[in-house]
PDB file of C-alpha atoms in Angstrom:
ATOM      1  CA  UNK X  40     -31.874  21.356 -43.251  1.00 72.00           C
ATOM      2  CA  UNK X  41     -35.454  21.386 -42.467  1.00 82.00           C
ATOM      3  CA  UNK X  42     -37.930  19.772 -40.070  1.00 83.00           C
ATOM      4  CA  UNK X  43     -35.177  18.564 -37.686  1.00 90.00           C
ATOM      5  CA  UNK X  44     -36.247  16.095 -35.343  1.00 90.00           C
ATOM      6  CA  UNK X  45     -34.215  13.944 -32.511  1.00 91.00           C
ATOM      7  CA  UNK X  46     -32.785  11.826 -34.808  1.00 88.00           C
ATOM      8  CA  UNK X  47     -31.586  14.014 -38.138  1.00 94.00           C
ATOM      9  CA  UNK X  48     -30.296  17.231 -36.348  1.00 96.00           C
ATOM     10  CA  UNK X  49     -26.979  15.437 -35.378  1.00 96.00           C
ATOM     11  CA  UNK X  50     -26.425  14.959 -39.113  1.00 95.00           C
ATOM     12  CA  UNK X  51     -27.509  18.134 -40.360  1.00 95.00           C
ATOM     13  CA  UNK X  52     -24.928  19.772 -37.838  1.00 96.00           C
ATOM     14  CA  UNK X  53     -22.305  17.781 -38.389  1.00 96.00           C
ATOM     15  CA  UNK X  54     -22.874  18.680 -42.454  1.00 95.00           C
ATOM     16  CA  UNK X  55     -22.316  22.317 -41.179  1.00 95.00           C
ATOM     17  CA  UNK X  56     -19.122  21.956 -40.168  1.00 96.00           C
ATOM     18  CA  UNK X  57     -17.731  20.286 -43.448  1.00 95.00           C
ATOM     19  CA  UNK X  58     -16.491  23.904 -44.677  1.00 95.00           C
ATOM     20  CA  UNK X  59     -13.703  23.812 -41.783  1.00 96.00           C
ATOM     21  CA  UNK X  60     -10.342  24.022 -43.187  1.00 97.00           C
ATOM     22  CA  UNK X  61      -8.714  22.977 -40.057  1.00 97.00           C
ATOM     23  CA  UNK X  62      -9.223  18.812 -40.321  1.00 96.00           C
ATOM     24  CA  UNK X  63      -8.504  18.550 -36.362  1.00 97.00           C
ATOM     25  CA  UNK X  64     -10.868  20.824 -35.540  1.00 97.00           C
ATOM     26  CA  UNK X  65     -13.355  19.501 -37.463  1.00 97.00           C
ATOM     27  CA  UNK X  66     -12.491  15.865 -35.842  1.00 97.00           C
ATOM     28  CA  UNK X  67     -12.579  16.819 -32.649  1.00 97.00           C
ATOM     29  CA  UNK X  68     -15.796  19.320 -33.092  1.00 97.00           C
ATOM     30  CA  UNK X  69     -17.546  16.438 -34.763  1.00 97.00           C
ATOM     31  CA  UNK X  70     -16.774  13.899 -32.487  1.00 98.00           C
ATOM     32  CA  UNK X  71     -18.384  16.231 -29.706  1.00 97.00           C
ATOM     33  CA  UNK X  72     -21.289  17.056 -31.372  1.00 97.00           C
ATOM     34  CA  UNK X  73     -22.032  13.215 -31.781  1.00 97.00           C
ATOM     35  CA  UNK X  74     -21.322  11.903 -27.928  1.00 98.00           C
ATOM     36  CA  UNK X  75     -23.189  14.928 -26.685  1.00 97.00           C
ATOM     37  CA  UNK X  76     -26.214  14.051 -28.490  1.00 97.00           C
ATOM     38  CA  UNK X  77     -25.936  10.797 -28.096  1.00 97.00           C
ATOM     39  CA  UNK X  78     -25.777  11.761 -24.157  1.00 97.00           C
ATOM     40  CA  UNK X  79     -28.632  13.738 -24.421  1.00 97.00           C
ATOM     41  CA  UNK X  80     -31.042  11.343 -26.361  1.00 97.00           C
ATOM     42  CA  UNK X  81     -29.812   8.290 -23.854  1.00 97.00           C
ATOM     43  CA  UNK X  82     -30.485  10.457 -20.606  1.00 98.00           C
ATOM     44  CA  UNK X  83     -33.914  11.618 -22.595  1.00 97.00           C
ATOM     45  CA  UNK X  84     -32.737  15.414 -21.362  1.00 97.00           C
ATOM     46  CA  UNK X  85     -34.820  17.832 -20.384  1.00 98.00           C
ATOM     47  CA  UNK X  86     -35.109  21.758 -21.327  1.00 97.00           C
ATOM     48  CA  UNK X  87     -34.454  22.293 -17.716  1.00 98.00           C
ATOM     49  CA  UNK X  88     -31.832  20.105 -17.068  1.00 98.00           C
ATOM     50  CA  UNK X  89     -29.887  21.486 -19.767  1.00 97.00           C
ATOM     51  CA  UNK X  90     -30.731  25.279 -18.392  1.00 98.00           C
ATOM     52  CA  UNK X  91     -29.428  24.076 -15.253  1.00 97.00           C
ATOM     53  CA  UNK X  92     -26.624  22.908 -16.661  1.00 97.00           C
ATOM     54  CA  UNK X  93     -26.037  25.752 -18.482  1.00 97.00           C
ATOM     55  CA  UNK X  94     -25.882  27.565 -15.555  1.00 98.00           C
ATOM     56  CA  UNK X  95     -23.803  25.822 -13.750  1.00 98.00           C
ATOM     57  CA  UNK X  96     -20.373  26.165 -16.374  1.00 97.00           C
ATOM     58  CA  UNK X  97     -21.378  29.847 -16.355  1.00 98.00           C
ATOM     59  CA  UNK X  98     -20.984  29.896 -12.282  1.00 97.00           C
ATOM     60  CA  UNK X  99     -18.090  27.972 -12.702  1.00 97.00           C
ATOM     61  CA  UNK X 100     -16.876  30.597 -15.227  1.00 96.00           C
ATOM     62  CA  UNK X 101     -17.626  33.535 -13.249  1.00 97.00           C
ATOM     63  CA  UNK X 102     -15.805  31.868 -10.333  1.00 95.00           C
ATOM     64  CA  UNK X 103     -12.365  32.003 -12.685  1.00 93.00           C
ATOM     65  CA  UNK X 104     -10.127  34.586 -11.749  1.00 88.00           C
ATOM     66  CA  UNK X 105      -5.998  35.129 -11.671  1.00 81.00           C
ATOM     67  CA  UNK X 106      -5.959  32.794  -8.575  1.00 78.00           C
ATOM     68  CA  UNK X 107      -8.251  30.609  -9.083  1.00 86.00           C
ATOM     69  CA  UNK X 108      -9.397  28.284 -12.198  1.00 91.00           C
ATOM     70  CA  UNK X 109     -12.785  26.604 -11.073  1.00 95.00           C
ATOM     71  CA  UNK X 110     -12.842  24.786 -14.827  1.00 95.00           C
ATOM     72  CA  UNK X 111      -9.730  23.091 -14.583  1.00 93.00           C
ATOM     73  CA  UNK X 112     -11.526  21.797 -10.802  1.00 94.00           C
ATOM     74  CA  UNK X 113     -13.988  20.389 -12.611  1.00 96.00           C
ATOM     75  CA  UNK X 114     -12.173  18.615 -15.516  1.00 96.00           C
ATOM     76  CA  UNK X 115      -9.947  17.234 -12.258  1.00 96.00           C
ATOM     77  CA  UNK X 116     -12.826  16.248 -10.720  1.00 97.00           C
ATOM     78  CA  UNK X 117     -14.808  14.381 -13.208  1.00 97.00           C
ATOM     79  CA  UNK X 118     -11.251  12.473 -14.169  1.00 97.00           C
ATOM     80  CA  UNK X 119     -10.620  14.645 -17.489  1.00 97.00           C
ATOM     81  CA  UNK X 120      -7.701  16.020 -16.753  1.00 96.00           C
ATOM     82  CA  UNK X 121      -6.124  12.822 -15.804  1.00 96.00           C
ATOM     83  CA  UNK X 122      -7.372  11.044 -18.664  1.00 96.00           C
ATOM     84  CA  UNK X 123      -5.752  13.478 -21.214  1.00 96.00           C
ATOM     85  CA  UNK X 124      -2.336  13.014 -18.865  1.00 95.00           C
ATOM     86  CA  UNK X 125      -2.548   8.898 -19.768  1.00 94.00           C
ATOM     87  CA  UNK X 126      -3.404   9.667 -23.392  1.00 95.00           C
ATOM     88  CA  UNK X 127      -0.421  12.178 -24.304  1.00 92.00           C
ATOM     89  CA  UNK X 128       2.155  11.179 -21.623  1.00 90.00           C
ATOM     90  CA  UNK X 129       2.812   7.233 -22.391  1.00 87.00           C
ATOM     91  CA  UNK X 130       6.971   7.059 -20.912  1.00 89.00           C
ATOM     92  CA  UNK X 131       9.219   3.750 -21.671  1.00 92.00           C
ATOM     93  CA  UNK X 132       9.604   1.508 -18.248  1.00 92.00           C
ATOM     94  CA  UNK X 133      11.332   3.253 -15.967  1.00 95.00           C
ATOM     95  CA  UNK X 134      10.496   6.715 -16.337  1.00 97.00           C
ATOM     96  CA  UNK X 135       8.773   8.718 -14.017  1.00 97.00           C
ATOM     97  CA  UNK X 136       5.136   8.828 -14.608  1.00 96.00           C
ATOM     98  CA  UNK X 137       3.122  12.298 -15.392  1.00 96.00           C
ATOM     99  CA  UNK X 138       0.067  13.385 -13.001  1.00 95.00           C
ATOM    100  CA  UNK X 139      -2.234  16.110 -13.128  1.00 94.00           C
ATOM    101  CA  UNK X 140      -1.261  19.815 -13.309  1.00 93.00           C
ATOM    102  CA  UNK X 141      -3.317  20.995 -11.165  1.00 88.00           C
ATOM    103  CA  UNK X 142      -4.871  24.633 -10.334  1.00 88.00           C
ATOM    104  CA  UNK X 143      -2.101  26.123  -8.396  1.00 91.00           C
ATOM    105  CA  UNK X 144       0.934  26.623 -10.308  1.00 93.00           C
ATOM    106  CA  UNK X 145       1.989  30.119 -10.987  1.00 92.00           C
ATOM    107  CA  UNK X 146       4.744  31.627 -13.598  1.00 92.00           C
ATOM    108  CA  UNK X 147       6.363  34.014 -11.465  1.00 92.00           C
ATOM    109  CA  UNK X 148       7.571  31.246  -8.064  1.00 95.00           C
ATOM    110  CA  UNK X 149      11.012  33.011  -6.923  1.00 96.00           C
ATOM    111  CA  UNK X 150      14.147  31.352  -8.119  1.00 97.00           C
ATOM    112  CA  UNK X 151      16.237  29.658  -5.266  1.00 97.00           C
ATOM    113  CA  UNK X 152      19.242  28.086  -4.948  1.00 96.00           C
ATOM    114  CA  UNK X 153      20.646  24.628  -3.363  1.00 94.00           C
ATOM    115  CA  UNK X 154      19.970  24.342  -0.239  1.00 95.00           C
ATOM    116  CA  UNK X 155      17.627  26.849   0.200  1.00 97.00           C
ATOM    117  CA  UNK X 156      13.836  26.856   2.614  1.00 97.00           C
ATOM    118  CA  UNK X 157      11.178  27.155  -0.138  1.00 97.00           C
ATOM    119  CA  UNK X 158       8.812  26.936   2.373  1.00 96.00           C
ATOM    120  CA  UNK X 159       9.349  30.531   2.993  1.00 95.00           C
ATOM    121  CA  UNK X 160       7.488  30.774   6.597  1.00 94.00           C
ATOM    122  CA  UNK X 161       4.633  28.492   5.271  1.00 95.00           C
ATOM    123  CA  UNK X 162       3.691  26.424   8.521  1.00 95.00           C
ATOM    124  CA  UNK X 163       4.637  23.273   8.455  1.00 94.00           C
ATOM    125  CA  UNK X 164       6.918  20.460   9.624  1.00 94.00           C
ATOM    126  CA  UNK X 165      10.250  21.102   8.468  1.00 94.00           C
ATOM    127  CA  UNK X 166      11.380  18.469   5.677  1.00 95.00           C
ATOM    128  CA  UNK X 167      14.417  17.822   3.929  1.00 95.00           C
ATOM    129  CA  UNK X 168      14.332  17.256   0.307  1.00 97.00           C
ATOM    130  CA  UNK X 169      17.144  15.535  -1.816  1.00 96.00           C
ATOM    131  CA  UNK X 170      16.816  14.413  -5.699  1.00 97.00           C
ATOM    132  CA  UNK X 171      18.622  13.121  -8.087  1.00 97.00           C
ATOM    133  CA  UNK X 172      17.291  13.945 -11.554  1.00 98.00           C
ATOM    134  CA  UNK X 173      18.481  11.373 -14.136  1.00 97.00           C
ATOM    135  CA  UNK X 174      17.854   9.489 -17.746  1.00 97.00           C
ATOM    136  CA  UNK X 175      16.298   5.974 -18.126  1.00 97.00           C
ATOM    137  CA  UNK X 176      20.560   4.506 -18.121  1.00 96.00           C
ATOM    138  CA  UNK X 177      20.851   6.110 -14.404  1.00 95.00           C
ATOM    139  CA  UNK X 178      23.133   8.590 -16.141  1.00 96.00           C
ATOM    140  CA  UNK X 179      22.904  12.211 -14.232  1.00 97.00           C
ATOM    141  CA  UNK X 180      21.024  15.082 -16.325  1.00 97.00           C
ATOM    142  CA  UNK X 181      22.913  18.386 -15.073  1.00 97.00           C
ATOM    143  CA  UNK X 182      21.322  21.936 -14.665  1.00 97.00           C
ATOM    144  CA  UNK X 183      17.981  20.273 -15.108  1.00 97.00           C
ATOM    145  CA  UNK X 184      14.927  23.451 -13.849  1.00 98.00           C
ATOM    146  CA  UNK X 185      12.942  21.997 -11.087  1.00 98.00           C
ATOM    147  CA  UNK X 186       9.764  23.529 -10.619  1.00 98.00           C
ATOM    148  CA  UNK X 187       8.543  22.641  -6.892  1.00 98.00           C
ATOM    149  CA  UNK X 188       5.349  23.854  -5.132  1.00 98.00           C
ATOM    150  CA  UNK X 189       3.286  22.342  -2.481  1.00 97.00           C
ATOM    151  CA  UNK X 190       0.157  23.651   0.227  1.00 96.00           C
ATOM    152  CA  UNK X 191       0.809  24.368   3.491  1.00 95.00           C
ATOM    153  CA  UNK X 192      -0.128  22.340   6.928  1.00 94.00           C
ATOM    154  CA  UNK X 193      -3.421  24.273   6.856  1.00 93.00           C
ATOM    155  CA  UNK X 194      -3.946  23.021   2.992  1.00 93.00           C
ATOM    156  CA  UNK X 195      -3.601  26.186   1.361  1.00 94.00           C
ATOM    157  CA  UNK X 196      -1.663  27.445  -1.550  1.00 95.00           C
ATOM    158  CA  UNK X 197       0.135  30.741  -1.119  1.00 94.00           C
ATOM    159  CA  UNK X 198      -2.196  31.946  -3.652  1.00 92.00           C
ATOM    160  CA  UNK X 199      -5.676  31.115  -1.938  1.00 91.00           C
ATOM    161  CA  UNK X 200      -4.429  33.222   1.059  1.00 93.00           C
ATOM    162  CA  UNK X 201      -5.542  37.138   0.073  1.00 91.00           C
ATOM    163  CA  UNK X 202      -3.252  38.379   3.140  1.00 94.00           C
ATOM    164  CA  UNK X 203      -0.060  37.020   1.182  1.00 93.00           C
ATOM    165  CA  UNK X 204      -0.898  39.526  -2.147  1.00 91.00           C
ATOM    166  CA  UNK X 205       2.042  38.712  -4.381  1.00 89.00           C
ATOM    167  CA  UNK X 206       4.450  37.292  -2.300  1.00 93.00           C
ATOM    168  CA  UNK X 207       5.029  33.479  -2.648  1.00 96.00           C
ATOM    169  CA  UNK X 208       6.147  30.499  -0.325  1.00 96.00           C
ATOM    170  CA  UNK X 209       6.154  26.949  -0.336  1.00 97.00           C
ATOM    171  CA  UNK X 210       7.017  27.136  -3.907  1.00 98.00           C
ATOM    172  CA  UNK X 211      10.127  27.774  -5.972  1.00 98.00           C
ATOM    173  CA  UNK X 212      11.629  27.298  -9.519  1.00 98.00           C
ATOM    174  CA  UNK X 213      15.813  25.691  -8.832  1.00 98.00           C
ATOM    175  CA  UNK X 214      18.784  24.042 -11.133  1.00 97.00           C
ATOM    176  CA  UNK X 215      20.150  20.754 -10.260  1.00 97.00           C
ATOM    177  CA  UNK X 216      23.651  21.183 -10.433  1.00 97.00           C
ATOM    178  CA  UNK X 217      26.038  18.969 -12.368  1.00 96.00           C
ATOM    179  CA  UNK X 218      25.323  15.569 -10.746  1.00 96.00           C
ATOM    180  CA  UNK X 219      21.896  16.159 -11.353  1.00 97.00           C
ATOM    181  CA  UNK X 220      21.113  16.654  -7.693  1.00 98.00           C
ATOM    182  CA  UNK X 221      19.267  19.179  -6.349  1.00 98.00           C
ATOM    183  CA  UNK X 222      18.912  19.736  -2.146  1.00 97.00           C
ATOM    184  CA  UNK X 223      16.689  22.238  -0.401  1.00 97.00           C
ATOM    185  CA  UNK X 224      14.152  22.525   2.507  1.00 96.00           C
ATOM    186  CA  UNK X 225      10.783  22.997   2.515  1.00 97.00           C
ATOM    187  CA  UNK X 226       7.564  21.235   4.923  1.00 96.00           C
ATOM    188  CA  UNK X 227       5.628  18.169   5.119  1.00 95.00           C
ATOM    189  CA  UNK X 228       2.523  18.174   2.827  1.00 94.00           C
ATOM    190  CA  UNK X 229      -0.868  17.444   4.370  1.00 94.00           C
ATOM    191  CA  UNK X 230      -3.688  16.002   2.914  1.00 96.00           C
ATOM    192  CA  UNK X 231      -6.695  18.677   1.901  1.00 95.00           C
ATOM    193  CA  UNK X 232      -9.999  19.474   0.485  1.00 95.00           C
ATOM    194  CA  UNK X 233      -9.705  20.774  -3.238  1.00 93.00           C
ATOM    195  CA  UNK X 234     -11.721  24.537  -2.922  1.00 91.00           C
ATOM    196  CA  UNK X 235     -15.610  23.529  -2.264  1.00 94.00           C
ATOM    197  CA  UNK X 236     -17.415  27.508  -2.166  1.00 94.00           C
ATOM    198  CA  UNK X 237     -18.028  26.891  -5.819  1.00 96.00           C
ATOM    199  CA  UNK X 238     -20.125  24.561  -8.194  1.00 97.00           C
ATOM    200  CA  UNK X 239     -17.597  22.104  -8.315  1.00 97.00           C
ATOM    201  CA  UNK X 240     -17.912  21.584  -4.155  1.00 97.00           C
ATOM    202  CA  UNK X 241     -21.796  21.973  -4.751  1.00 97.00           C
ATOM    203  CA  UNK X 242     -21.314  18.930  -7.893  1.00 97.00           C
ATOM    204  CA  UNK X 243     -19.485  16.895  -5.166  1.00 98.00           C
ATOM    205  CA  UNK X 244     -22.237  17.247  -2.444  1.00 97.00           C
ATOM    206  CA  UNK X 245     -25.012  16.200  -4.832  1.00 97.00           C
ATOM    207  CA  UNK X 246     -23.557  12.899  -6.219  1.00 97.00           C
ATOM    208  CA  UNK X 247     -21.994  11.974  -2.528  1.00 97.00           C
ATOM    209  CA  UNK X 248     -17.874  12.545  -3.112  1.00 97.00           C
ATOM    210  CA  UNK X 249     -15.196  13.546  -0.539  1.00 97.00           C
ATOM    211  CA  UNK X 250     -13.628  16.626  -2.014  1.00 97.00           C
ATOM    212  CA  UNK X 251     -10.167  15.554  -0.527  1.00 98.00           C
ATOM    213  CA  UNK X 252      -6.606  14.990  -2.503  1.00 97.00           C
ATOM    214  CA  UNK X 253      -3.776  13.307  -0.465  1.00 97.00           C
ATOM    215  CA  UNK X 254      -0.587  14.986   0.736  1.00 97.00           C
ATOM    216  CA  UNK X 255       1.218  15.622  -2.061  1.00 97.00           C
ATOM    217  CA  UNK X 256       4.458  17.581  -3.203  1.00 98.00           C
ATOM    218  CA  UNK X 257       4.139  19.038  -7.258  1.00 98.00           C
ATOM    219  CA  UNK X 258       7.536  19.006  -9.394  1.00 98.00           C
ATOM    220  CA  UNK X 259       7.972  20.155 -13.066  1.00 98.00           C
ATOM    221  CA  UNK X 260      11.353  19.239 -14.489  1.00 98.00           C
ATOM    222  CA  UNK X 261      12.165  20.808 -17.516  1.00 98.00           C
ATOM    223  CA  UNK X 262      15.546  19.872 -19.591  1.00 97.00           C
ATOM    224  CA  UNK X 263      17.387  19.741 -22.983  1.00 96.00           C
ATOM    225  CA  UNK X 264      16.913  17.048 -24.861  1.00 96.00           C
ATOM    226  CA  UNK X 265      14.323  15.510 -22.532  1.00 97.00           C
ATOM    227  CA  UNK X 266      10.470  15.231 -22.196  1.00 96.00           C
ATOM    228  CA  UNK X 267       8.574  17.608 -19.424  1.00 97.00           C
ATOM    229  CA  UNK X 268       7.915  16.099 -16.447  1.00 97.00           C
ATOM    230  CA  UNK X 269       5.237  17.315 -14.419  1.00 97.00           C
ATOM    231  CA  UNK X 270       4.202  15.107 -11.773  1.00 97.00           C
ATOM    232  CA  UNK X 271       3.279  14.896  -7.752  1.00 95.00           C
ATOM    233  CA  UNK X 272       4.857  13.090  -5.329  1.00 97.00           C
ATOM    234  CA  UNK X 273       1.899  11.114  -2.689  1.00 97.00           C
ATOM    235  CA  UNK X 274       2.785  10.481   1.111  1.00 96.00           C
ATOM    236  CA  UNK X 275       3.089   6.841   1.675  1.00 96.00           C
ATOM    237  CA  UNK X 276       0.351   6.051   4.035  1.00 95.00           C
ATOM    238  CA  UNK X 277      -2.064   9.014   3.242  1.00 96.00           C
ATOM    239  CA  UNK X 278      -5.651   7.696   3.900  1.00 97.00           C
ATOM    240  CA  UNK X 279      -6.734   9.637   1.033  1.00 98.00           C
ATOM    241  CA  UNK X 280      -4.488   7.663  -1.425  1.00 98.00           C
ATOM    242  CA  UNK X 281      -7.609   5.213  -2.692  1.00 97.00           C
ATOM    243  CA  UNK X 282      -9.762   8.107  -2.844  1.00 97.00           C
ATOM    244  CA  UNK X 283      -7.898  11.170  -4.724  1.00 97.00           C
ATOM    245  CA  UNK X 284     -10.951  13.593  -5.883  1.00 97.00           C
ATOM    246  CA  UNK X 285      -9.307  14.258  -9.054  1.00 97.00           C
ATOM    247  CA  UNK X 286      -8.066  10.584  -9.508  1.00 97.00           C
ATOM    248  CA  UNK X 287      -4.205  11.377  -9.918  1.00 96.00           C
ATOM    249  CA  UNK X 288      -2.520   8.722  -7.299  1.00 97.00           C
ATOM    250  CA  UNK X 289       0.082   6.935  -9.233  1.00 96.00           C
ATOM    251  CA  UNK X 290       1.900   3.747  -6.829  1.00 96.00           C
ATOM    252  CA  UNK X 291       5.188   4.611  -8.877  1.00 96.00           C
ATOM    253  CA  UNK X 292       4.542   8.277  -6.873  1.00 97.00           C
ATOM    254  CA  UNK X 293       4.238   7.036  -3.491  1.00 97.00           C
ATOM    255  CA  UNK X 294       6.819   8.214  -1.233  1.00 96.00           C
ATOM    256  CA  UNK X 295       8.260   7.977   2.367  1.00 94.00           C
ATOM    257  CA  UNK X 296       8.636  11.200   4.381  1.00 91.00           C
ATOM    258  CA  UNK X 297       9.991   9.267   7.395  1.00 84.00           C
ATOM    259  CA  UNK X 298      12.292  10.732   9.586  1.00 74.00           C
ATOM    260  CA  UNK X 299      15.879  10.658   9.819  1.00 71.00           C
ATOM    261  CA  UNK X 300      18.104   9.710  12.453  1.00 64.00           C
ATOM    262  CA  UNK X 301      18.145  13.189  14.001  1.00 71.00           C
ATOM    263  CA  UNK X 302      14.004  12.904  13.886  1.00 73.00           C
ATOM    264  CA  UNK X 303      14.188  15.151  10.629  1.00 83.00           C
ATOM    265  CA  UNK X 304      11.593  14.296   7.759  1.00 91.00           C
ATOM    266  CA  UNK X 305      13.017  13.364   4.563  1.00 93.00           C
ATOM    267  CA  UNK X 306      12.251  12.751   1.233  1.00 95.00           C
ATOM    268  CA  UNK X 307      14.706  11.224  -1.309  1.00 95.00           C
ATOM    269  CA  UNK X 308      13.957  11.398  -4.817  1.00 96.00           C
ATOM    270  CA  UNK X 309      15.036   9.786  -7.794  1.00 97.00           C
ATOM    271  CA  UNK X 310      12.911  11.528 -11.231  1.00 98.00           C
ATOM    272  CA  UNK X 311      14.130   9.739 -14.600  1.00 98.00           C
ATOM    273  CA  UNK X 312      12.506  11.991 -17.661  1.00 98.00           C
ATOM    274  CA  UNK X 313      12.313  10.097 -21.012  1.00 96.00           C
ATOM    275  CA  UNK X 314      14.204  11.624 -23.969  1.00 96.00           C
ATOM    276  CA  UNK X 315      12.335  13.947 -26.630  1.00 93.00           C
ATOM    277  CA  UNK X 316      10.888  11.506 -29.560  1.00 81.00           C
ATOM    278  CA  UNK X 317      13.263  11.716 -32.895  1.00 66.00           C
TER     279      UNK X 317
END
């Protein structure tokens, strides 16, 4: 098409992509193209502005490495990431609801058994975890894979601290056994600041956001017949739980880590997973 102009180049690229032969791509590709001209002719865009922009996914890009993922930041940030989570991860009552991923999980957290300290000399106050992982009936699920990690008291991941290389704490990949329960040690999480030294920290500067995320332990639960769960679990009481920067806070995933009788902390758990779709 010739002489585009504001108003017919959405059409004339949206007629390019007719030759796709994948129909989802073509949905979702055209459905992009319109909103993000429709963005651009309702915020009347400037050259500029869009170089800036431009600029700023490549920083954010660049700032990608094995450790850190400064893209999935900002689709946590600006409330993607938990959008997609409500649109694909709709459970019957009683399940356990889904959260963000996150940046921080890894694929090679060292396999423990029950009873074991995850936390692995990660500073912290000691806690005692105990979970039950179970169907929507209340009937056990046995040998379910519980994927567990969690920052330490200073807010840090094992993997944002260069001194630690390759070796992992506060973290761990376990089996329920045949009751479904699973018991093991680890520390109380802290509320802390998602990584700000990038163009996601400079993002929340400019438009006048906290970059904070309340204490929080992660858990994937993986079993046969059964839908993954990934999920957090929030600290009841958190000041940050009104507030999450990347909007994930759940009251269904608001916990007490009150102490026990011997002045231990303690978290009991109860995780239901939904069974796979026919």
């Amino acid at each position: 098409m010739r002489n585009i102009d504001e108003f017919n180049i959405t059409r004339a690229v949206l007629q390019s992509l007719e030759g796709c032969d994948d129909p989802r791509l073509q949905e979702i590709m055209g459905a992009l193209v319109r909103h993000l001209h429709d963005f651009a002719r309702e915020v009347r865009l400037t050259e500029a502005e869009l170089m800036r922009g431009i600029a700023f996914l490549t920083a954010a890009g660049q700032k990608c490495d094995d450790k850190r993922q400064e893209l999935i930041l900002l689709s946590d940030t600006l409330g993607l990431s938990m959008l997609a989570v409500a649109l694909n991860n709709a459970r019957p009552a009683g399940a356990t609801e889904a959260t963000v991923f996150g940046p921080f999980h890894v694929h090679d957290a060292p396999r423990m058994e029950q009873g074991d300290d995850i936390a692995a000399g990660a500073p912290g106050e000691p806690l005692d975890v105990e979970l039950c992982v179970c169907a929507l009936d209340g009937t056990p699920i046995p040998h379910a894979e519980v994927d567990v990690w969690q920052a330490d008291e200073q807010g840090l991941y094992d993997v944002q601290i260069p001194a630690l290389g390759s070796r992992r704490r506060a973290r761990a990949v376990m089996k329920a056994d045949v009751e479904g329960r699973l018991r093991f040690r680890s520390i109380v999480p802290r509320a802390y600041p998602i990584p700000t030294d990038g163009p996601v920290g400079e993002m929340l500067v400019a438009t006048g956001r906290h970059p904070w995320r309340p204490a929080h332990v992660h858990f994937m639960v993986k079993a046969a017949g059964y839908q993954t769960l990934i999920t957090h679990v929030f600290r009841a009481g958190d000041p940050y739980l009104d507030s999450d920067v990347v909007f994930g806070v759940r009251n269904s995933l608001v916990a007490s880590f009150d102490g026990d009788a011997q002045g231990r902390r303690r978290l009991d758990l109860r995780l239901v997973l939904a069974p796979l779709e026919p």
